[in-house]
Tab-separated table of C-alpha atoms in Angstrom:
chain	number	residue	atom	x	y	z
A	1	MET	CA	0.000	0.000	0.000
A	2	ASP	CA	1.565	3.243	-1.202
A	3	LEU	CA	0.701	5.485	1.744
A	4	ASP	CA	2.370	8.565	0.275
A	5	SER	CA	0.331	8.300	-2.904
A	6	ILE	CA	-2.850	7.864	-0.850
A	7	SER	CA	-2.038	10.996	1.142
A	8	LYS	CA	-1.430	13.024	-2.029
A	9	HIS	CA	-4.737	11.912	-3.558
A	10	SER	CA	-6.565	12.408	-0.266
A	11	ALA	CA	-5.424	16.027	-0.194
A	12	LEU	CA	-7.393	16.516	-3.418
A	13	HIS	CA	-10.499	15.309	-1.555
A	14	ALA	CA	-9.820	17.105	1.708
A	15	LYS	CA	-12.057	16.601	4.715
A	16	PRO	CA	-13.821	19.750	6.009
A	17	SER	CA	-12.424	20.655	9.408
A	18	GLY	CA	-14.498	19.481	12.364
A	19	LEU	CA	-17.036	17.510	10.325
A	20	ILE	CA	-18.128	14.352	12.182
A	21	LEU	CA	-20.185	11.649	10.466
A	22	GLN	CA	-21.743	8.314	11.417
A	23	TYR	CA	-22.231	5.353	9.069
A	24	GLY	CA	-25.895	4.571	9.628
A	25	THR	CA	-28.388	2.044	8.340
A	26	ALA	CA	-28.252	3.713	4.934
A	27	GLY	CA	-24.557	4.543	4.943
A	28	PHE	CA	-23.569	8.229	4.919
A	29	ARG	CA	-26.068	10.927	3.945
A	30	MET	CA	-25.866	14.706	4.030
A	31	LYS	CA	-25.661	17.753	1.776
A	32	ALA	CA	-23.837	16.752	-1.397
A	33	GLU	CA	-21.219	19.509	-1.175
A	34	HIS	CA	-19.786	17.965	2.003
A	35	LEU	CA	-19.363	14.422	0.683
A	36	ASP	CA	-16.329	14.517	-1.628
A	37	HIS	CA	-13.851	13.269	0.997
A	38	VAL	CA	-16.310	10.603	2.158
A	39	MET	CA	-16.677	9.221	-1.360
A	40	PHE	CA	-12.924	9.033	-1.880
A	41	ARG	CA	-12.450	7.257	1.427
A	42	MET	CA	-15.305	4.808	0.796
A	43	GLY	CA	-13.521	3.916	-2.434
A	44	LEU	CA	-10.478	3.066	-0.309
A	45	LEU	CA	-12.588	1.102	2.155
A	46	ALA	CA	-14.374	-0.838	-0.584
A	47	VAL	CA	-10.999	-2.039	-1.876
A	48	LEU	CA	-9.929	-3.185	1.600
A	49	ARG	CA	-13.251	-4.970	2.109
A	50	SER	CA	-12.924	-6.654	-1.288
A	51	LYS	CA	-9.413	-7.816	-0.468
A	52	GLN	CA	-10.508	-9.150	2.911
A	53	THR	CA	-13.542	-11.056	1.573
A	54	LYS	CA	-11.888	-12.008	-1.733
A	55	SER	CA	-15.151	-10.923	-3.351
A	56	THR	CA	-16.716	-8.161	-5.391
A	57	ILE	CA	-18.001	-5.275	-3.277
A	58	GLY	CA	-20.593	-2.685	-4.358
A	59	VAL	CA	-20.673	1.073	-3.840
A	60	MET	CA	-23.984	2.871	-4.356
A	61	VAL	CA	-24.093	6.653	-4.627
A	62	THR	CA	-27.581	7.778	-3.600
A	63	ALA	CA	-29.575	9.538	-0.908
A	64	SER	CA	-32.725	7.536	-1.651
A	65	HIS	CA	-35.828	9.454	-0.529
A	66	ASN	CA	-33.896	12.499	0.720
A	67	PRO	CA	-34.199	15.892	-1.027
A	68	GLU	CA	-32.367	16.469	-4.303
A	69	GLU	CA	-29.611	18.584	-2.743
A	70	ASP	CA	-28.561	15.678	-0.503
A	71	ASN	CA	-26.507	12.673	-1.490
A	72	GLY	CA	-25.012	9.628	0.162
A	73	VAL	CA	-23.032	6.442	-0.200
A	74	LYS	CA	-23.282	2.915	1.093
A	75	LEU	CA	-21.257	-0.239	0.575
A	76	VAL	CA	-22.780	-3.557	-0.467
A	77	ASP	CA	-21.297	-6.783	0.880
A	78	PRO	CA	-20.572	-9.958	-1.172
A	79	LEU	CA	-24.048	-11.546	-1.109
A	80	GLY	CA	-25.784	-8.262	-1.822
A	81	GLU	CA	-26.429	-7.578	1.849
A	82	MET	CA	-25.714	-4.499	3.951
A	83	LEU	CA	-22.156	-3.848	5.093
A	84	ALA	CA	-21.079	-5.917	8.122
A	85	PRO	CA	-21.402	-4.007	11.446
A	86	SER	CA	-17.667	-4.198	12.183
A	87	TRP	CA	-16.979	-2.541	8.842
A	88	GLU	CA	-19.563	0.151	9.553
A	89	GLU	CA	-17.246	1.098	12.420
A	90	HIS	CA	-14.261	1.120	10.068
A	91	ALA	CA	-16.231	3.328	7.658
A	92	THR	CA	-17.021	5.811	10.417
A	93	CYS	CA	-13.421	5.957	11.622
A	94	LEU	CA	-12.089	6.449	8.116
A	95	ALA	CA	-14.643	9.122	7.188
A	96	ASN	CA	-13.855	11.125	10.338
A	97	ALA	CA	-10.051	10.794	10.275
A	98	GLU	CA	-8.169	14.064	9.920
A	99	GLU	CA	-5.787	14.186	6.970
A	100	GLN	CA	-2.684	13.694	9.099
A	101	ASN	CA	-4.194	10.519	10.608
A	102	MET	CA	-5.343	8.873	7.385
A	103	GLN	CA	-2.371	6.534	7.047
A	104	LYS	CA	-2.635	5.359	10.652
A	105	VAL	CA	-6.383	4.681	10.360
A	106	LEU	CA	-5.950	2.699	7.141
A	107	MET	CA	-3.224	0.556	8.660
A	108	ASN	CA	-5.332	-0.056	11.766
A	109	ILE	CA	-8.220	-1.263	9.613
A	110	CYS	CA	-5.910	-3.612	7.726
A	111	LYS	CA	-4.573	-4.991	11.000
A	112	LYS	CA	-7.918	-5.420	12.761
A	113	ALA	CA	-9.601	-6.984	9.724
A	114	ALA	CA	-6.592	-9.067	8.670
A	115	VAL	CA	-6.615	-7.602	5.164
A	116	ASP	CA	-4.238	-9.252	2.693
A	117	LEU	CA	-2.975	-6.274	0.713
A	118	GLN	CA	-1.616	-8.555	-2.008
A	119	GLN	CA	-5.124	-9.864	-2.748
A	120	ALA	CA	-6.841	-8.509	-5.870
A	121	ALA	CA	-9.884	-6.281	-5.412
A	122	PHE	CA	-12.925	-5.616	-7.609
A	123	ILE	CA	-15.638	-3.009	-7.029
A	124	VAL	CA	-18.906	-2.295	-8.864
A	125	ILE	CA	-20.422	1.177	-8.729
A	126	GLY	CA	-23.916	2.540	-9.311
A	127	ARG	CA	-25.465	5.982	-8.895
A	128	ASP	CA	-28.836	7.727	-8.959
A	129	THR	CA	-29.885	10.683	-11.099
A	130	ARG	CA	-28.940	13.537	-8.730
A	131	SER	CA	-26.848	16.229	-10.396
A	132	SER	CA	-24.086	15.597	-7.838
A	133	SER	CA	-23.928	11.820	-8.255
A	134	GLU	CA	-21.642	11.555	-11.283
A	135	LYS	CA	-18.927	13.718	-9.731
A	136	LEU	CA	-19.177	11.929	-6.384
A	137	ALA	CA	-18.986	8.546	-8.111
A	138	GLN	CA	-15.734	9.714	-9.700
A	139	SER	CA	-14.394	10.458	-6.225
A	140	VAL	CA	-15.168	6.848	-5.300
A	141	ILE	CA	-13.256	5.696	-8.374
A	142	ASP	CA	-10.280	7.857	-7.356
A	143	GLY	CA	-10.172	6.037	-4.039
A	144	ILE	CA	-10.413	2.640	-5.707
A	145	THR	CA	-7.676	3.238	-8.238
A	146	VAL	CA	-5.135	4.723	-5.793
A	147	LEU	CA	-5.209	1.381	-3.941
A	148	GLY	CA	-4.862	-0.573	-7.165
A	149	GLY	CA	-8.431	-1.892	-7.197
A	150	GLN	CA	-10.261	-2.821	-10.372
A	151	PHE	CA	-13.809	-1.611	-10.955
A	152	HIS	CA	-16.836	-1.613	-13.219
A	153	ASP	CA	-18.946	1.544	-13.262
A	154	TYR	CA	-22.530	0.630	-14.170
A	155	GLY	CA	-23.514	4.289	-14.209
A	156	LEU	CA	-27.200	4.937	-13.560
A	157	LEU	CA	-28.779	2.105	-11.561
A	158	THR	CA	-31.443	1.618	-8.958
A	159	THR	CA	-30.183	0.458	-5.578
A	160	PRO	CA	-31.783	-3.016	-5.941
A	161	GLN	CA	-30.043	-3.400	-9.299
A	162	LEU	CA	-26.623	-2.753	-7.770
A	163	HIS	CA	-27.309	-5.292	-5.006
A	164	TYR	CA	-28.266	-7.756	-7.739
A	165	MET	CA	-25.043	-7.096	-9.691
A	166	VAL	CA	-22.893	-7.749	-6.608
A	167	TYR	CA	-24.676	-11.008	-5.814
A	168	CYS	CA	-24.486	-12.230	-9.424
A	169	ARG	CA	-20.757	-11.586	-9.659
A	170	ASN	CA	-20.050	-13.384	-6.386
A	171	THR	CA	-22.081	-16.458	-7.333
A	172	ASN	CA	-20.408	-16.834	-10.732
A	173	GLY	CA	-23.623	-16.082	-12.568
A	174	GLN	CA	-25.681	-18.753	-10.802
A	175	TYR	CA	-28.126	-16.162	-9.476
A	176	GLY	CA	-28.316	-14.375	-12.827
A	177	LYS	CA	-26.368	-12.368	-15.382
A	178	ALA	CA	-24.605	-9.343	-13.887
A	179	THR	CA	-26.021	-6.968	-16.499
A	180	VAL	CA	-28.983	-4.635	-16.644
A	181	GLU	CA	-30.503	-6.855	-19.313
A	182	GLY	CA	-29.948	-9.895	-17.107
A	183	TYR	CA	-31.829	-8.153	-14.299
A	184	TYR	CA	-34.743	-7.317	-16.594
A	185	GLN	CA	-34.868	-10.837	-18.009
A	186	LYS	CA	-34.754	-12.647	-14.671
A	187	LEU	CA	-37.473	-10.631	-12.962
A	188	SER	CA	-39.786	-10.223	-15.954
A	189	LYS	CA	-39.713	-13.921	-16.831
A	190	ALA	CA	-40.674	-14.887	-13.285
A	191	PHE	CA	-43.395	-12.224	-13.175
A	192	VAL	CA	-44.964	-13.240	-16.480
A	193	GLU	CA	-44.963	-16.932	-15.509
A	194	LEU	CA	-46.416	-16.184	-12.086
A	195	THR	CA	-49.270	-14.076	-13.456
A	196	LYS	CA	-50.105	-16.767	-16.008
A	197	GLN	CA	-50.409	-19.298	-13.201
A	198	ALA	CA	-52.254	-17.003	-10.788
A	199	PHE	CA	-54.984	-15.581	-13.031
A	200	SER	CA	-57.802	-17.348	-14.809
A	201	SER	CA	-58.135	-17.077	-18.567
A	202	GLY	CA	-58.915	-13.554	-19.719
A	203	ASP	CA	-57.675	-11.863	-16.542
A	204	GLU	CA	-53.958	-12.026	-17.255
A	205	TYR	CA	-53.488	-8.550	-18.740
A	206	GLN	CA	-53.167	-5.889	-16.062
A	207	SER	CA	-52.357	-2.174	-16.016
A	208	LEU	CA	-50.365	-0.185	-13.461
A	209	LYS	CA	-49.642	3.509	-12.989
A	210	VAL	CA	-46.191	4.159	-11.529
A	211	ASP	CA	-44.997	7.339	-9.816
A	212	CYS	CA	-41.217	7.294	-10.355
A	213	ALA	CA	-40.447	10.128	-7.883
A	214	ASN	CA	-38.559	11.966	-10.675
A	215	GLY	CA	-35.704	9.547	-10.057
A	216	ILE	CA	-33.721	6.653	-11.471
A	217	GLY	CA	-36.752	4.348	-11.445
A	218	ALA	CA	-38.173	6.206	-14.436
A	219	LEU	CA	-35.149	5.478	-16.629
A	220	GLN	CA	-34.898	1.824	-15.688
A	221	LEU	CA	-38.615	1.031	-15.758
A	222	ARG	CA	-38.976	2.712	-19.154
A	223	GLU	CA	-36.517	0.144	-20.508
A	224	MET	CA	-37.857	-2.739	-18.436
A	225	ARG	CA	-41.543	-2.406	-19.267
A	226	GLY	CA	-40.988	-3.850	-22.716
A	227	TYR	CA	-40.126	-7.154	-21.025
A	228	PHE	CA	-43.618	-7.219	-19.452
A	229	SER	CA	-45.465	-6.787	-22.741
A	230	GLN	CA	-47.214	-10.153	-22.367
A	231	GLY	CA	-48.995	-9.341	-19.119
A	232	LEU	CA	-48.582	-5.799	-17.793
A	233	SER	CA	-49.176	-2.314	-19.181
A	234	VAL	CA	-47.148	0.285	-17.279
A	235	GLN	CA	-47.784	4.040	-17.386
A	236	LEU	CA	-45.008	6.204	-15.953
A	237	PHE	CA	-45.470	9.490	-14.084
A	238	ASN	CA	-43.022	11.916	-12.475
A	239	VAL	CA	-40.224	10.793	-14.763
A	240	GLY	CA	-37.824	13.664	-14.079
A	241	THR	CA	-38.596	15.928	-17.009
A	242	LYS	CA	-40.427	18.561	-14.944
A	243	GLY	CA	-40.528	18.074	-11.184
A	244	LYS	CA	-37.776	17.778	-8.578
A	245	LEU	CA	-36.573	14.474	-7.169
A	246	ASN	CA	-38.805	13.261	-4.311
A	247	HIS	CA	-40.656	16.597	-4.196
A	248	LEU	CA	-44.417	16.138	-3.648
A	249	CYS	CA	-44.078	12.641	-5.054
A	250	GLY	CA	-42.483	9.285	-4.326
A	251	ALA	CA	-43.136	6.531	-1.804
A	252	ASP	CA	-42.138	8.578	1.246
A	253	PHE	CA	-44.467	11.444	0.300
A	254	VAL	CA	-47.425	9.163	-0.378
A	255	LYS	CA	-46.865	7.200	2.837
A	256	SER	CA	-46.400	10.275	5.039
A	257	HIS	CA	-49.212	12.385	3.577
A	258	GLN	CA	-51.662	9.572	2.853
A	259	LYS	CA	-52.533	10.999	-0.542
A	260	PRO	CA	-51.561	10.553	-4.208
A	261	PRO	CA	-48.412	12.170	-5.603
A	262	GLN	CA	-48.515	15.367	-7.554
A	263	GLY	CA	-48.580	14.760	-11.300
A	264	MET	CA	-50.701	11.605	-11.341
A	265	GLU	CA	-54.434	11.492	-12.063
A	266	MET	CA	-56.252	8.552	-10.486
A	267	LYS	CA	-59.570	7.072	-11.556
A	268	SER	CA	-61.608	4.720	-9.408
A	269	ASN	CA	-60.003	1.320	-8.806
A	270	GLU	CA	-56.908	2.010	-10.899
A	271	ARG	CA	-53.809	0.237	-9.631
A	272	CYS	CA	-51.099	2.748	-8.724
A	273	CYS	CA	-47.741	2.663	-6.958
A	274	SER	CA	-44.820	4.909	-6.052
A	275	PHE	CA	-41.067	4.353	-5.922
A	276	ASP	CA	-38.648	6.488	-3.955
A	277	GLY	CA	-35.648	8.268	-5.482
A	278	ASP	CA	-33.466	5.167	-5.897
A	279	ALA	CA	-36.376	2.733	-6.392
A	280	ASP	CA	-35.771	0.567	-3.334
A	281	ARG	CA	-39.098	1.489	-1.714
A	282	ILE	CA	-42.558	0.875	-3.120
A	283	VAL	CA	-46.081	1.507	-1.868
A	284	TYR	CA	-49.362	0.795	-3.673
A	285	TYR	CA	-52.648	2.689	-3.561
A	286	TYR	CA	-56.006	3.210	-5.242
A	287	ARG	CA	-59.230	5.219	-5.001
A	288	ASP	CA	-62.492	3.402	-4.382
A	289	THR	CA	-65.720	4.237	-6.200
A	290	ASP	CA	-66.510	6.885	-3.555
A	291	GLY	CA	-63.176	8.605	-4.178
A	292	HIS	CA	-61.558	7.551	-0.909
A	293	PHE	CA	-57.791	7.007	-0.991
A	294	HIS	CA	-56.482	3.616	0.144
A	295	LEU	CA	-52.781	3.005	0.813
A	296	ILE	CA	-51.182	-0.435	0.680
A	297	ASP	CA	-47.990	0.230	2.610
A	298	GLY	CA	-45.237	-2.151	3.654
A	299	ASP	CA	-47.298	-3.651	6.495
A	300	LYS	CA	-50.126	-4.555	4.135
A	301	ILE	CA	-47.739	-5.743	1.432
A	302	ALA	CA	-46.089	-8.108	3.925
A	303	THR	CA	-49.493	-9.359	5.064
A	304	LEU	CA	-50.689	-10.013	1.506
A	305	ILE	CA	-47.464	-11.750	0.504
A	306	SER	CA	-47.238	-13.956	3.599
A	307	SER	CA	-50.927	-14.931	3.267
A	308	PHE	CA	-50.351	-15.918	-0.346
A	309	LEU	CA	-47.217	-17.879	0.544
A	310	LYS	CA	-49.015	-19.745	3.316
A	311	GLU	CA	-51.797	-20.738	0.928
A	312	LEU	CA	-49.256	-22.140	-1.509
A	313	LEU	CA	-47.396	-24.020	1.233
A	314	LEU	CA	-50.643	-25.600	2.415
A	315	GLU	CA	-51.413	-26.584	-1.179
A	316	ILE	CA	-48.140	-28.441	-1.657
A	317	GLY	CA	-48.303	-29.927	1.840
A	318	GLU	CA	-44.836	-28.840	2.927
A	319	ASN	CA	-44.205	-27.723	6.493
A	320	LEU	CA	-41.667	-25.022	5.695
A	321	ASN	CA	-41.040	-22.475	8.425
A	322	LEU	CA	-42.653	-19.156	7.398
A	323	GLY	CA	-42.124	-16.002	9.471
A	324	VAL	CA	-42.797	-12.281	9.171
A	325	VAL	CA	-40.374	-9.693	10.571
A	326	GLN	CA	-41.565	-6.201	11.473
A	327	THR	CA	-40.301	-3.126	13.281
A	328	ALA	CA	-41.971	-1.097	15.990
A	329	TYR	CA	-43.345	1.075	13.159
A	330	ALA	CA	-45.602	-1.742	11.967
A	331	ASN	CA	-49.297	-1.074	12.443
A	332	GLY	CA	-50.620	-3.075	15.386
A	333	SER	CA	-53.608	-4.336	13.429
A	334	SER	CA	-51.356	-5.962	10.845
A	335	THR	CA	-49.453	-7.760	13.598
A	336	ARG	CA	-52.643	-9.008	15.234
A	337	TYR	CA	-54.077	-10.169	11.897
A	338	LEU	CA	-50.958	-12.122	11.017
A	339	GLU	CA	-50.679	-13.774	14.415
A	340	GLU	CA	-54.350	-14.358	15.266
A	341	VAL	CA	-56.008	-14.904	11.878
A	342	MET	CA	-53.261	-16.157	9.580
A	343	LYS	CA	-51.394	-17.955	12.393
A	344	VAL	CA	-48.086	-16.687	11.016
A	345	PRO	CA	-45.401	-15.914	13.632
A	346	VAL	CA	-44.312	-12.271	13.748
A	347	TYR	CA	-41.023	-11.002	15.173
A	348	CYS	CA	-39.961	-7.428	15.947
A	349	THR	CA	-36.497	-5.972	15.334
A	350	LYS	CA	-34.872	-2.566	15.413
A	351	THR	CA	-35.695	-0.234	12.543
A	352	GLY	CA	-33.548	-0.671	9.433
A	353	VAL	CA	-33.382	-3.154	6.586
A	354	LYS	CA	-30.215	-4.805	7.893
A	355	HIS	CA	-31.928	-5.785	11.166
A	356	LEU	CA	-35.014	-7.116	9.391
A	357	HIS	CA	-32.898	-8.971	6.849
A	358	HIS	CA	-30.783	-10.658	9.517
A	359	LYS	CA	-33.834	-11.924	11.412
A	360	ALA	CA	-35.613	-13.069	8.245
A	361	GLN	CA	-32.644	-15.302	7.427
A	362	GLU	CA	-33.573	-17.510	10.406
A	363	PHE	CA	-36.639	-18.916	8.590
A	364	ASP	CA	-37.129	-21.221	5.630
A	365	ILE	CA	-39.144	-18.324	4.190
A	366	GLY	CA	-38.780	-14.905	5.811
A	367	VAL	CA	-40.957	-11.951	4.816
A	368	TYR	CA	-40.013	-8.441	5.859
A	369	PHE	CA	-41.272	-5.017	4.887
A	370	GLU	CA	-40.914	-1.759	6.722
A	371	ALA	CA	-44.056	0.349	6.653
A	372	ASN	CA	-42.259	2.763	4.279
A	373	GLY	CA	-42.032	0.123	1.540
A	374	HIS	CA	-38.543	-1.335	2.031
A	375	GLY	CA	-38.667	-5.112	1.970
A	376	THR	CA	-38.483	-8.473	0.261
A	377	VAL	CA	-38.944	-12.219	0.745
A	378	LEU	CA	-35.988	-14.447	1.663
A	379	PHE	CA	-35.845	-18.170	0.934
A	380	SER	CA	-33.244	-20.363	2.596
A	381	LYS	CA	-31.110	-22.450	0.244
A	382	ALA	CA	-32.716	-25.633	1.593
A	383	ALA	CA	-36.218	-24.254	1.016
A	384	GLU	CA	-35.300	-23.035	-2.460
A	385	MET	CA	-33.942	-26.432	-3.486
A	386	LYS	CA	-36.953	-28.234	-2.019
A	387	ILE	CA	-39.477	-25.988	-3.788
A	388	LYS	CA	-37.767	-26.267	-7.174
A	389	GLN	CA	-37.559	-30.041	-6.772
A	390	LEU	CA	-41.279	-30.261	-5.958
A	391	ALA	CA	-42.081	-28.117	-9.006
A	392	LYS	CA	-40.708	-30.968	-11.111
A	393	GLU	CA	-42.078	-33.931	-9.157
A	394	LEU	CA	-45.586	-33.054	-7.953
A	395	GLU	CA	-48.758	-33.491	-9.976
A	396	ASP	CA	-51.723	-31.255	-10.861
A	397	LYS	CA	-52.598	-28.493	-8.342
A	398	LYS	CA	-49.660	-29.263	-6.071
A	399	ARG	CA	-47.240	-28.908	-8.959
A	400	LYS	CA	-48.837	-25.611	-9.995
A	401	ALA	CA	-48.470	-24.258	-6.450
A	402	ALA	CA	-44.833	-25.361	-6.305
A	403	LYS	CA	-44.145	-23.681	-9.661
A	404	MET	CA	-45.697	-20.462	-8.365
A	405	LEU	CA	-43.422	-20.593	-5.334
A	406	ALA	CA	-40.433	-21.190	-7.605
A	407	ASN	CA	-41.335	-18.099	-9.643
A	408	ILE	CA	-41.722	-16.041	-6.469
A	409	ILE	CA	-38.156	-17.056	-5.555
A	410	ASP	CA	-36.879	-15.695	-8.877
A	411	LEU	CA	-39.089	-12.619	-8.663
A	412	SER	CA	-37.873	-11.689	-5.165
A	413	ASN	CA	-34.726	-9.597	-5.084
A	414	GLN	CA	-33.337	-11.406	-2.022
A	415	VAL	CA	-30.334	-9.173	-1.548
A	416	ALA	CA	-30.468	-6.642	0.996
A	417	ASP	CA	-31.391	2.650	5.628
A	418	ARG	CA	-30.425	12.201	16.699
A	419	GLN	CA	-28.021	10.893	18.655
A	420	VAL	CA	-29.644	12.635	21.705
A	421	ILE	CA	-32.304	9.913	21.699
A	422	CYS	CA	-31.234	6.405	22.770
A	423	THR	CA	-33.639	3.449	22.637
A	424	THR	CA	-34.028	-0.177	23.627
A	425	ASP	CA	-36.575	-3.009	23.115
A	426	ALA	CA	-36.326	-2.883	19.313
A	427	GLU	CA	-36.502	0.945	19.539
A	428	ARG	CA	-39.905	0.887	21.261
A	429	GLN	CA	-38.635	2.292	24.578
A	430	ALA	CA	-36.633	5.506	25.004
A	431	VAL	CA	-33.681	5.279	27.403
A	432	THR	CA	-32.512	8.880	27.062
A	433	PRO	CA	-33.184	11.682	27.630
A	434	PRO	CA	-34.384	10.961	31.199
A	435	GLY	CA	-38.126	11.242	31.669
A	436	LEU	CA	-39.037	10.958	27.985
A	437	GLN	CA	-40.408	7.413	28.114
A	438	GLU	CA	-42.463	8.243	31.218
A	439	ALA	CA	-43.921	11.276	29.420
A	440	ILE	CA	-44.803	9.139	26.378
A	441	ASN	CA	-46.474	6.530	28.623
A	442	ASP	CA	-48.643	9.207	30.243
A	443	LEU	CA	-49.692	10.618	26.866
A	444	VAL	CA	-50.571	7.183	25.472
A	445	LYS	CA	-52.987	6.586	28.395
A	446	LYS	CA	-55.122	9.479	27.166
A	447	TYR	CA	-56.119	7.704	23.931
A	448	LYS	CA	-57.892	4.441	23.107
A	449	LEU	CA	-55.997	1.574	21.451
A	450	SER	CA	-52.915	3.756	21.306
A	451	ARG	CA	-49.161	3.432	21.397
A	452	ALA	CA	-46.271	5.710	20.525
A	453	PHE	CA	-42.496	5.691	20.391
A	454	VAL	CA	-39.589	7.806	19.184
A	455	ARG	CA	-36.201	7.062	17.685
A	456	PRO	CA	-33.295	8.841	15.987
A	457	SER	CA	-33.557	8.611	12.206
A	458	GLY	CA	-31.029	6.374	10.488
A	459	THR	CA	-31.069	8.509	7.340
A	460	GLU	CA	-31.669	12.124	8.333
A	461	ASP	CA	-30.792	14.518	11.156
A	462	VAL	CA	-34.261	14.323	12.719
A	463	VAL	CA	-36.116	12.420	15.421
A	464	ARG	CA	-38.907	10.140	14.216
A	465	VAL	CA	-42.153	10.144	16.210
A	466	TYR	CA	-44.701	7.373	15.668
A	467	ALA	CA	-48.222	7.296	17.082
A	468	GLU	CA	-51.143	4.927	16.672
A	469	ALA	CA	-54.730	5.246	17.975
A	470	ASP	CA	-58.357	4.324	17.323
A	471	SER	CA	-58.887	7.178	14.853
A	472	GLN	CA	-56.781	9.339	12.571
A	473	GLU	CA	-57.692	12.424	14.613
A	474	SER	CA	-56.533	10.799	17.853
A	475	ALA	CA	-53.370	9.446	16.231
A	476	ASP	CA	-52.492	12.903	14.878
A	477	SER	CA	-53.129	14.489	18.256
A	478	LEU	CA	-51.010	11.907	20.086
A	479	ALA	CA	-48.190	12.309	17.558
A	480	HIS	CA	-48.224	16.067	18.075
A	481	GLU	CA	-48.145	15.790	21.873
A	482	VAL	CA	-45.316	13.253	21.825
A	483	SER	CA	-43.299	15.373	19.394
A	484	CYS	CA	-43.674	18.360	21.730
A	485	ALA	CA	-42.483	16.241	24.660
A	486	VAL	CA	-39.437	15.170	22.655
A	487	TYR	CA	-38.654	18.751	21.717
A	488	GLN	CA	-38.868	19.897	25.334
A	489	LEU	CA	-37.006	17.016	26.987
A	490	ALA	CA	-34.305	16.806	24.298
A	491	GLY	CA	-33.332	20.386	24.969
A	492	GLY	CA	-35.072	22.025	22.021
A	493	VAL	CA	-32.048	21.458	19.769
A	494	GLY	CA	-32.580	21.837	16.020
A	495	GLU	CA	-35.915	21.539	14.265
A	496	LYS	CA	-38.942	20.024	15.927
A	497	PRO	CA	-39.258	16.244	15.397
A	498	GLN	CA	-41.304	14.957	12.496
A	499	PRO	CA	-44.360	12.956	13.665
A	500	VAL	CA	-45.786	10.030	11.748
A	501	SER	CA	-49.236	8.831	12.785
A	502	GLU	CA	-51.641	6.097	11.790
A	503	ASP	CA	-55.094	5.051	12.794
A	504	ILE	CA	-55.810	1.319	13.111
């Protein structure tokens, strides 16, 4: 490792004095103009991680649902999963190191992680459509090349596509072809086959309106929709030609405001959905014949998927272990329905895809979706092999059910987003500041069928406030009161917390 050369290149991507960052659930995120040094250093770190794992590592440049002026970066581990926790610590140390300490920090990482510096390294890079992303991606490349790493820059990609590319490359193509076309082909083939099996004759052709949040999803879905020509008509809205990224549109807007995005007209019973800026969130919605808006968020998506999976498992007669993983943000009614009606076990983890993903891996089939639309279905290798074997061996209805499960496996992208508030019990109980949890408990007692909790955001410099009650009016009122308690007890620092409320 040529430390002098690294220092010279690092000086071209100098760290702003006094800036302190934390690698969170979604990597690093902040205003784009402050990220140049972070990108360069994450290029360095990606090379070290690749050398240590002897695998391809991914780097995604995106700030997902954040405003257009923000940007961010996160690393993708060998099987398409989130970066290992120990390497999150390395990322934080490296991002915060002053220039004169860079060499020491790099050597410490190599020592602690037992990095073989003679090992080859390969990195794949993707970015969203923000105006800052191309330049920041080049800073990543500068970090990669100064350490002698090889790379492939895919350019504009959705976050799920980059996760897919990493997984494909590290499984020698067994999961799929590590190309954009390979991604389109794999998912569209499974979707078309599944819809043929699921619908009766004459019902196969469906239409869907898609709000692309003025982001990367518009570019990729425009190309991909041709692969669905046999069974799905897709109309695209908010494609980036007029509006701003994530502004009055996108999954986060629709979920938070409980209304359609700007720029999309909805007729009764039309199927509609929204991506976020990097297309790794999705929520569905429709208007009924009376004009009322209905949102199918992550909780409902998980419920629908797990119900469908259980039906198929009962059909084939296999006792595979199915479980649903939620966070404290999950609506209580969805949890009760899954446990009491569907008899599907539900487990709660801390907020963040990495926590949900880890827990879901404990089941033969693990379903997880955050309420905001992040999620997927995981199949264990044993379950995957068993299902695909049954799809060949079983007869009649059982064989059809097994084939549908096999297509769901291929359709699921199985590769896997302040500090004054500290929490415990899967983020449902506040530990600090003192007195906050007691105040929340007292407020909750005032409302029927209610609960509330707070947590530091993993993606933005805000405190998240969640409230649930027997009516939307009560939920909104509880959310407001809890947010005021947070603001008072946390010292009134910064902007007031952002409440999120739901009725049940």
